[in-house]
Amino acid sequence: MSEFVTNIRLWFAPEQVRDEGGTPDYRFSLANERTFLAWLRTALALIGGGFAVDQFLPHLRWAWRVGLALALLGAGVLCSLRAVNHWVRCERAIRRGEDLPASRFPAVLSLVVAVVALVMVVVVLAGWAG
Amino acid sequence: MGGVSTARRDPGLQPERTRLAWRRTTLSAAVAAVLAVKTALHGGASVTAVTVCALCCGLFLGFLGVAHRRIRALATRTRPPALAPRHATAAVLCAVALAVCAAVLVV
């Protein structure tokens, strides 16, 4: 848990990240940055999906529509927070010359998206419209 | 991790790829903001709707500002500096705030 708090503090403190290890080849930092941006795009796509469920499935019953939209929005928020946390952890590992941190998050995210997609198919096909 | 010898081999490609990644992400943010405006103004232009609409546009502009600063920093002739955690956090907070606006609009 203290590791997590340290990471959150590092989100806001560039000089503390620079204190650790040596300055790496800038290409590694830029590759890490692109991965961060790819995760942020994924998060924005999930948030866009939340809006889309609300806008393009107007005949769905209120509870289903709001539930699916909130599931997508929640996944988007988690994904963006994880993006910055993972970026900080990778940046520290690169500077210290350690292995990059392993993560369970991609598997969890794909499971969540699969479940939401399945629920959406079932709800639309079963016609649980309001 | 030899920065000097390898830097000659790769003068512009990595910064350019990163610049394009920022552009793509800005585009994603624009799509999300357009969907937000559509949702906000769906039920007519009430005071709340216009406020949330303006907030979402402001969040997009904030993201655009972060991306623009970063792209300018990447354009330096020498070694481009690493992304500052503050900027990464600012970009992420724009996305989170957009999601909060979405939750308010949907419920």
Short mmCIF file of C-alpha atoms in Angstrom, two decimals:
data_model
loop_
_atom_site.label_atom_id
_atom_site.label_comp_id
_atom_site.label_asym_id
_atom_site.label_seq_id
_atom_site.Cartn_x
_atom_site.Cartn_y
_atom_site.Cartn_z
CA MET A 1 0.00 0.00 0.00
CA SER A 2 2.87 2.42 0.78
CA GLU A 3 4.29 1.66 -2.68
CA PHE A 4 0.94 2.75 -4.13
CA VAL A 5 0.97 6.01 -2.14
CA THR A 6 4.55 6.70 -3.28
CA ASN A 7 3.47 6.17 -6.88
CA ILE A 8 0.56 8.61 -6.49
CA ARG A 9 2.91 11.20 -5.02
CA LEU A 10 5.17 10.72 -8.03
CA TRP A 11 2.30 11.60 -10.41
CA PHE A 12 2.72 15.22 -9.32
CA ALA A 13 6.47 15.40 -8.60
CA PRO A 14 8.72 15.26 -11.67
CA GLU A 15 11.91 16.00 -9.76
CA GLN A 16 11.39 12.93 -7.54
CA VAL A 17 11.20 10.64 -10.57
CA ARG A 18 14.43 12.21 -11.81
CA ASP A 19 16.17 11.52 -8.49
CA GLU A 20 16.16 7.80 -9.11
CA GLY A 21 18.72 5.92 -11.17
CA GLY A 22 20.29 7.41 -14.29
CA THR A 23 18.78 9.28 -17.22
CA PRO A 24 17.83 6.60 -19.76
CA ASP A 25 18.07 6.79 -23.55
CA TYR A 26 15.26 9.20 -24.43
CA ARG A 27 13.80 6.66 -26.87
CA PHE A 28 12.83 4.37 -23.98
CA SER A 29 11.07 7.23 -22.22
CA LEU A 30 9.26 8.16 -25.43
CA ALA A 31 8.18 4.54 -26.02
CA ASN A 32 6.83 4.47 -22.45
CA GLU A 33 4.99 7.74 -23.15
CA ARG A 34 3.41 6.28 -26.31
CA THR A 35 2.21 3.26 -24.35
CA PHE A 36 0.71 5.63 -21.78
CA LEU A 37 -1.06 7.53 -24.57
CA ALA A 38 -2.38 4.28 -26.07
CA TRP A 39 -3.93 3.40 -22.68
CA LEU A 40 -5.36 6.90 -22.40
CA ARG A 41 -6.93 6.49 -25.85
CA THR A 42 -8.44 3.22 -24.70
CA ALA A 43 -9.87 5.02 -21.68
CA LEU A 44 -11.30 7.81 -23.86
CA ALA A 45 -12.82 5.20 -26.20
CA LEU A 46 -14.52 3.52 -23.21
CA ILE A 47 -15.86 6.90 -22.05
CA GLY A 48 -17.08 7.58 -25.60
CA GLY A 49 -18.73 4.15 -25.49
CA GLY A 50 -20.55 5.18 -22.32
CA PHE A 51 -21.94 8.25 -24.09
CA ALA A 52 -22.82 6.12 -27.13
CA VAL A 53 -24.84 3.62 -25.06
CA ASP A 54 -26.81 6.51 -23.59
CA GLN A 55 -27.38 8.19 -26.96
CA PHE A 56 -27.87 5.34 -29.41
CA LEU A 57 -29.90 2.87 -27.33
CA PRO A 58 -32.74 5.23 -26.31
CA HIS A 59 -35.41 2.51 -26.24
CA LEU A 60 -33.60 0.42 -23.66
CA ARG A 61 -35.10 0.26 -20.20
CA TRP A 62 -33.59 3.00 -17.96
CA ALA A 63 -31.84 0.62 -15.55
CA TRP A 64 -30.09 -1.34 -18.33
CA ARG A 65 -29.07 1.78 -20.23
CA VAL A 66 -27.65 3.52 -17.15
CA GLY A 67 -26.04 0.31 -15.86
CA LEU A 68 -24.22 -0.42 -19.13
CA ALA A 69 -23.18 3.23 -19.57
CA LEU A 70 -21.85 3.43 -16.00
CA ALA A 71 -19.95 0.14 -16.42
CA LEU A 72 -18.20 1.55 -19.51
CA LEU A 73 -17.53 4.90 -17.82
CA GLY A 74 -16.14 3.17 -14.72
CA ALA A 75 -13.86 1.05 -16.90
CA GLY A 76 -12.70 4.24 -18.62
CA VAL A 77 -11.86 5.93 -15.31
CA LEU A 78 -9.98 2.87 -14.02
CA CYS A 79 -8.13 2.58 -17.31
CA SER A 80 -6.96 6.20 -17.30
CA LEU A 81 -5.86 6.08 -13.63
CA ARG A 82 -4.03 2.85 -14.26
CA ALA A 83 -2.41 4.42 -17.35
CA VAL A 84 -0.65 7.14 -15.35
CA ASN A 85 0.23 4.76 -12.50
CA HIS A 86 1.73 2.20 -14.85
CA TRP A 87 3.61 4.94 -16.70
CA VAL A 88 5.23 6.15 -13.45
CA ARG A 89 6.14 2.60 -12.44
CA CYS A 90 7.68 1.88 -15.84
CA GLU A 91 9.59 5.19 -15.84
CA ARG A 92 11.09 4.36 -12.42
CA ALA A 93 11.98 0.81 -13.51
CA ILE A 94 13.66 2.13 -16.69
CA ARG A 95 15.68 4.66 -14.68
CA ARG A 96 16.80 2.04 -12.15
CA GLY A 97 17.53 -0.53 -14.86
CA GLU A 98 15.04 -3.01 -13.38
CA ASP A 99 12.56 -5.28 -15.15
CA LEU A 100 9.36 -3.55 -16.23
CA PRO A 101 6.47 -4.12 -13.79
CA ALA A 102 4.07 -6.95 -14.60
CA SER A 103 0.38 -6.16 -14.72
CA ARG A 104 -2.88 -8.06 -14.47
CA PHE A 105 -4.84 -5.06 -15.73
CA PRO A 106 -5.00 -5.88 -19.48
CA ALA A 107 -6.59 -9.27 -18.71
CA VAL A 108 -9.08 -7.72 -16.25
CA LEU A 109 -9.99 -4.97 -18.72
CA SER A 110 -10.58 -7.40 -21.59
CA LEU A 111 -12.79 -9.57 -19.35
CA VAL A 112 -14.84 -6.53 -18.27
CA VAL A 113 -15.26 -5.34 -21.87
CA ALA A 114 -16.24 -8.86 -22.97
CA VAL A 115 -18.86 -9.12 -20.20
CA VAL A 116 -20.31 -5.67 -21.02
CA ALA A 117 -20.45 -6.55 -24.73
CA LEU A 118 -22.20 -9.88 -24.03
CA VAL A 119 -24.73 -8.22 -21.72
CA MET A 120 -25.37 -5.58 -24.40
CA VAL A 121 -25.98 -8.23 -27.08
CA VAL A 122 -28.36 -10.17 -24.80
CA VAL A 123 -30.23 -7.04 -23.70
CA VAL A 124 -30.65 -5.76 -27.26
CA LEU A 125 -31.64 -9.17 -28.68
CA ALA A 126 -34.05 -9.97 -25.86
CA GLY A 127 -35.63 -6.58 -26.51
CA TRP A 128 -35.86 -5.51 -22.89
CA ALA A 129 -36.99 -2.15 -24.07
CA GLY A 130 -38.89 0.22 -21.85
CA MET B 1 21.62 2.57 -22.79
CA GLY B 2 24.11 4.62 -24.81
CA GLY B 3 22.27 7.85 -25.51
CA VAL B 4 24.91 9.62 -27.60
CA SER B 5 25.91 6.97 -30.14
CA THR B 6 22.36 5.78 -30.83
CA ALA B 7 20.93 9.30 -30.98
CA ARG B 8 22.70 9.89 -34.30
CA ARG B 9 21.04 6.88 -35.86
CA ASP B 10 17.55 8.04 -34.96
CA PRO B 11 17.29 11.80 -35.24
CA GLY B 12 13.58 12.38 -35.63
CA LEU B 13 11.57 9.21 -35.80
CA GLN B 14 10.78 8.54 -32.14
CA PRO B 15 9.78 12.12 -31.29
CA GLU B 16 7.63 12.19 -34.41
CA ARG B 17 5.87 8.92 -33.50
CA THR B 18 5.24 10.30 -30.02
CA ARG B 19 3.92 13.54 -31.52
CA LEU B 20 1.49 11.54 -33.68
CA ALA B 21 0.43 9.51 -30.63
CA TRP B 22 -0.46 12.80 -28.88
CA ARG B 23 -2.41 13.88 -31.98
CA ARG B 24 -4.36 10.60 -32.06
CA THR B 25 -5.15 10.91 -28.39
CA THR B 26 -6.33 14.51 -28.89
CA LEU B 27 -8.59 13.23 -31.67
CA SER B 28 -10.05 10.57 -29.32
CA ALA B 29 -10.67 13.30 -26.76
CA ALA B 30 -12.40 15.37 -29.46
CA VAL B 31 -14.71 12.46 -30.34
CA ALA B 32 -15.56 11.94 -26.66
CA ALA B 33 -16.21 15.69 -26.26
CA VAL B 34 -18.51 15.76 -29.32
CA LEU B 35 -20.50 12.82 -27.90
CA ALA B 36 -20.64 14.67 -24.57
CA VAL B 37 -22.03 17.82 -26.24
CA LYS B 38 -24.59 15.73 -28.13
CA THR B 39 -25.70 14.04 -24.91
CA ALA B 40 -25.81 17.31 -22.97
CA LEU B 41 -27.93 19.13 -25.53
CA HIS B 42 -30.16 16.11 -26.24
CA GLY B 43 -33.00 17.16 -23.97
CA GLY B 44 -32.96 20.83 -24.99
CA ALA B 45 -30.74 23.71 -23.90
CA SER B 46 -31.41 24.11 -20.18
CA VAL B 47 -28.98 25.93 -17.87
CA THR B 48 -27.54 22.62 -16.58
CA ALA B 49 -27.13 21.27 -20.11
CA VAL B 50 -25.26 24.35 -21.32
CA THR B 51 -23.05 24.35 -18.19
CA VAL B 52 -22.07 20.69 -18.61
CA CYS B 53 -21.58 21.32 -22.33
CA ALA B 54 -19.21 24.23 -21.62
CA LEU B 55 -17.39 22.14 -18.99
CA CYS B 56 -16.80 19.30 -21.46
CA CYS B 57 -15.52 21.75 -24.09
CA GLY B 58 -13.22 23.26 -21.45
CA LEU B 59 -11.87 19.80 -20.57
CA PHE B 60 -11.14 19.15 -24.23
CA LEU B 61 -9.35 22.49 -24.50
CA GLY B 62 -7.34 21.60 -21.38
CA PHE B 63 -6.29 18.33 -22.96
CA LEU B 64 -5.45 20.15 -26.20
CA GLY B 65 -3.26 22.55 -24.19
CA VAL B 66 -1.34 19.71 -22.53
CA ALA B 67 -0.85 17.99 -25.91
CA HIS B 68 0.28 21.24 -27.52
CA ARG B 69 2.87 21.92 -24.82
CA ARG B 70 4.20 18.40 -25.07
CA ILE B 71 4.39 18.55 -28.89
CA ARG B 72 6.32 21.82 -28.65
CA ALA B 73 8.73 20.22 -26.13
CA LEU B 74 9.23 17.23 -28.45
CA ALA B 75 10.18 19.53 -31.33
CA THR B 76 13.51 20.53 -29.74
CA ARG B 77 16.54 19.81 -31.92
CA THR B 78 18.51 18.15 -29.12
CA ARG B 79 17.36 15.27 -26.90
CA PRO B 80 13.62 15.69 -26.24
CA PRO B 81 12.92 15.88 -22.48
CA ALA B 82 10.93 13.12 -20.78
CA LEU B 83 7.23 13.71 -20.14
CA ALA B 84 6.65 15.47 -16.81
CA PRO B 85 4.38 13.45 -14.47
CA ARG B 86 2.36 16.64 -13.87
CA HIS B 87 1.39 16.75 -17.56
CA ALA B 88 0.55 13.05 -17.64
CA THR B 89 -1.63 13.52 -14.55
CA ALA B 90 -3.31 16.59 -16.07
CA ALA B 91 -4.19 14.65 -19.23
CA VAL B 92 -5.57 11.75 -17.17
CA LEU B 93 -7.59 14.08 -14.93
CA CYS B 94 -9.21 15.62 -18.04
CA ALA B 95 -10.33 12.12 -19.08
CA VAL B 96 -11.59 11.31 -15.56
CA ALA B 97 -13.51 14.60 -15.35
CA LEU B 98 -15.09 13.88 -18.74
CA ALA B 99 -16.21 10.50 -17.39
CA VAL B 100 -17.70 12.19 -14.30
CA CYS B 101 -19.61 14.62 -16.56
CA ALA B 102 -20.82 11.61 -18.55
CA ALA B 103 -22.03 9.86 -15.38
CA VAL B 104 -23.92 13.02 -14.34
CA LEU B 105 -25.54 13.28 -17.78
CA VAL B 106 -26.44 9.59 -18.03
CA VAL B 107 -28.01 9.32 -14.57
#
